[in-house]
Amino acid sequence: MLALHLEDLGCATVMPLGSPIGSGQGLNNLANIKIIVENANIPVIVDAGIGTPSEATAAMEIGADGILLNTAVAQSKTPAQMALAMNLGVKAGRLGYLAGRMDKKYYANASSPLQK
């Protein structure tokens, strides 16, 4: 894997692309980015392609250390509002990752207490 080779060469971080730069296509390579995150011993910064706050959240939820974006903010109708939305998305994703996702189940299991 190229990311591990870059780490061995002394790179301080790896920056996998979500999708082509400036495209706003989102995280086309989410599974590959997750593999990089799980195996890297250096920071992983998801770069390029993120177009919505939910995509920024998804990148952070899988354990990325950060994201780098510009076009989603610069080309939005209200850049200041989009910048805030991206900020909140990144924070929410990181908190969710640190909190730990519940296990997926193949059956329903009510978690609310039953009243008698």
mmCIF file of C-alpha atoms in Angstrom:
data_model
loop_
_atom_site.group_PDB
_atom_site.id
_atom_site.type_symbol
_atom_site.label_atom_id
_atom_site.label_comp_id
_atom_site.label_asym_id
_atom_site.label_seq_id
_atom_site.Cartn_x
_atom_site.Cartn_y
_atom_site.Cartn_z
ATOM 1 C CA MET A 1 0.000 0.000 0.000
ATOM 2 C CA LEU A 2 1.381 3.359 -1.061
ATOM 3 C CA ALA A 3 0.389 5.128 2.171
ATOM 4 C CA LEU A 4 2.486 2.714 4.244
ATOM 5 C CA HIS A 5 5.422 3.123 1.868
ATOM 6 C CA LEU A 6 5.188 6.912 2.230
ATOM 7 C CA GLU A 7 5.138 6.492 5.995
ATOM 8 C CA ASP A 8 8.263 4.293 5.817
ATOM 9 C CA LEU A 9 9.971 7.007 3.762
ATOM 10 C CA GLY A 10 9.364 9.495 6.570
ATOM 11 C CA CYS A 11 6.293 11.405 5.438
ATOM 12 C CA ALA A 12 4.657 13.276 8.304
ATOM 13 C CA THR A 13 1.111 12.692 7.018
ATOM 14 C CA VAL A 14 -0.770 11.025 4.179
ATOM 15 C CA MET A 15 -3.537 12.770 2.277
ATOM 16 C CA PRO A 16 -5.791 10.410 0.329
ATOM 17 C CA LEU A 17 -8.245 12.006 -2.087
ATOM 18 C CA GLY A 18 -11.961 11.729 -1.411
ATOM 19 C CA SER A 19 -12.518 12.275 -5.143
ATOM 20 C CA PRO A 20 -10.991 14.525 -7.829
ATOM 21 C CA ILE A 21 -9.990 17.954 -6.558
ATOM 22 C CA GLY A 22 -12.684 20.612 -6.904
ATOM 23 C CA SER A 23 -15.267 18.078 -8.078
ATOM 24 C CA GLY A 24 -17.543 17.995 -5.039
ATOM 25 C CA GLN A 25 -18.187 14.303 -5.775
ATOM 26 C CA GLY A 26 -17.728 13.347 -2.134
ATOM 27 C CA LEU A 27 -15.986 10.307 -0.708
ATOM 28 C CA ASN A 28 -15.768 7.963 -3.694
ATOM 29 C CA ASN A 29 -13.010 5.973 -2.014
ATOM 30 C CA LEU A 30 -14.397 5.664 1.525
ATOM 31 C CA ALA A 31 -13.462 1.984 1.937
ATOM 32 C CA ASN A 32 -9.885 2.649 0.775
ATOM 33 C CA ILE A 33 -9.578 5.669 3.061
ATOM 34 C CA LYS A 34 -10.778 3.548 5.979
ATOM 35 C CA ILE A 35 -8.078 0.956 5.239
ATOM 36 C CA ILE A 36 -5.457 3.716 5.220
ATOM 37 C CA VAL A 37 -6.753 5.138 8.522
ATOM 38 C CA GLU A 38 -6.738 1.713 10.168
ATOM 39 C CA ASN A 39 -3.150 0.967 9.122
ATOM 40 C CA ALA A 40 -1.387 4.345 9.297
ATOM 41 C CA ASN A 41 0.741 5.428 12.240
ATOM 42 C CA ILE A 42 0.822 9.022 10.998
ATOM 43 C CA PRO A 43 -2.038 11.498 10.579
ATOM 44 C CA VAL A 44 -4.458 10.908 7.708
ATOM 45 C CA ILE A 45 -5.940 14.081 6.203
ATOM 46 C CA VAL A 46 -8.709 13.527 3.647
ATOM 47 C CA ASP A 47 -8.075 15.938 0.793
ATOM 48 C CA ALA A 48 -10.219 16.966 -2.162
ATOM 49 C CA GLY A 49 -13.717 16.242 -3.368
ATOM 50 C CA ILE A 50 -15.668 16.930 -0.184
ATOM 51 C CA GLY A 51 -18.717 18.987 -1.127
ATOM 52 C CA THR A 52 -21.080 18.790 1.850
ATOM 53 C CA PRO A 53 -20.824 18.869 5.645
ATOM 54 C CA SER A 54 -22.180 15.309 5.811
ATOM 55 C CA GLU A 55 -19.215 14.126 3.719
ATOM 56 C CA ALA A 56 -16.835 15.887 6.099
ATOM 57 C CA THR A 57 -18.624 14.142 8.966
ATOM 58 C CA ALA A 58 -18.298 10.746 7.264
ATOM 59 C CA ALA A 59 -14.553 11.218 6.770
ATOM 60 C CA MET A 60 -14.099 12.023 10.428
ATOM 61 C CA GLU A 61 -16.383 9.206 11.594
ATOM 62 C CA ILE A 62 -14.067 6.613 10.053
ATOM 63 C CA GLY A 63 -11.130 8.023 12.004
ATOM 64 C CA ALA A 64 -9.475 10.548 9.704
ATOM 65 C CA ASP A 65 -7.411 13.079 11.634
ATOM 66 C CA GLY A 66 -8.696 15.969 9.567
ATOM 67 C CA ILE A 67 -9.904 17.162 6.189
ATOM 68 C CA LEU A 68 -8.622 19.734 3.733
ATOM 69 C CA LEU A 69 -11.145 21.503 1.550
ATOM 70 C CA ASN A 70 -11.706 24.786 -0.212
ATOM 71 C CA THR A 71 -14.015 24.592 -3.215
ATOM 72 C CA ALA A 72 -17.074 23.516 -1.213
ATOM 73 C CA VAL A 73 -16.826 26.715 0.802
ATOM 74 C CA ALA A 74 -15.541 29.038 -1.919
ATOM 75 C CA GLN A 75 -18.219 28.071 -4.449
ATOM 76 C CA SER A 76 -21.170 27.889 -2.067
ATOM 77 C CA LYS A 77 -23.892 30.525 -2.174
ATOM 78 C CA THR A 78 -22.984 31.696 1.347
ATOM 79 C CA PRO A 79 -19.310 30.841 2.075
ATOM 80 C CA ALA A 80 -19.346 31.908 5.736
ATOM 81 C CA GLN A 81 -22.382 29.737 6.421
ATOM 82 C CA MET A 82 -20.855 26.761 4.580
ATOM 83 C CA ALA A 83 -17.587 27.187 6.472
ATOM 84 C CA LEU A 84 -19.468 27.007 9.778
ATOM 85 C CA ALA A 85 -21.423 23.970 8.578
ATOM 86 C CA MET A 86 -18.172 22.207 7.587
ATOM 87 C CA ASN A 87 -16.639 23.073 10.950
ATOM 88 C CA LEU A 88 -19.597 21.592 12.797
ATOM 89 C CA GLY A 89 -19.600 18.523 10.540
ATOM 90 C CA VAL A 90 -15.925 17.850 11.243
ATOM 91 C CA LYS A 91 -16.444 18.268 14.985
ATOM 92 C CA ALA A 92 -19.522 16.020 15.008
ATOM 93 C CA GLY A 93 -17.723 13.324 13.033
ATOM 94 C CA ARG A 94 -14.680 13.375 15.303
ATOM 95 C CA LEU A 95 -16.812 13.231 18.460
ATOM 96 C CA GLY A 96 -18.790 10.345 16.997
ATOM 97 C CA TYR A 97 -15.605 8.476 16.156
ATOM 98 C CA LEU A 98 -14.171 9.002 19.641
ATOM 99 C CA ALA A 99 -17.464 7.996 21.301
ATOM 100 C CA GLY A 100 -17.491 4.689 19.404
ATOM 101 C CA ARG A 101 -20.269 3.418 17.215
ATOM 102 C CA MET A 102 -22.757 0.927 18.606
ATOM 103 C CA ASP A 103 -22.504 -2.588 17.217
ATOM 104 C CA LYS A 104 -24.759 -3.315 14.248
ATOM 105 C CA LYS A 105 -27.355 -5.986 14.904
ATOM 106 C CA TYR A 106 -29.341 -8.134 12.516
ATOM 107 C CA TYR A 107 -32.440 -7.977 14.696
ATOM 108 C CA ALA A 108 -34.521 -5.397 16.575
ATOM 109 C CA ASN A 109 -33.660 -4.853 20.219
ATOM 110 C CA ALA A 110 -35.484 -2.102 22.121
ATOM 111 C CA SER A 111 -33.153 -0.080 24.318
ATOM 112 C CA SER A 112 -35.790 1.894 26.193
ATOM 113 C CA PRO A 113 -36.806 0.543 29.600
ATOM 114 C CA LEU A 114 -40.106 -1.305 29.725
ATOM 115 C CA GLN A 115 -42.781 0.080 32.039
ATOM 116 C CA LYS A 116 -44.816 -2.320 34.176
#
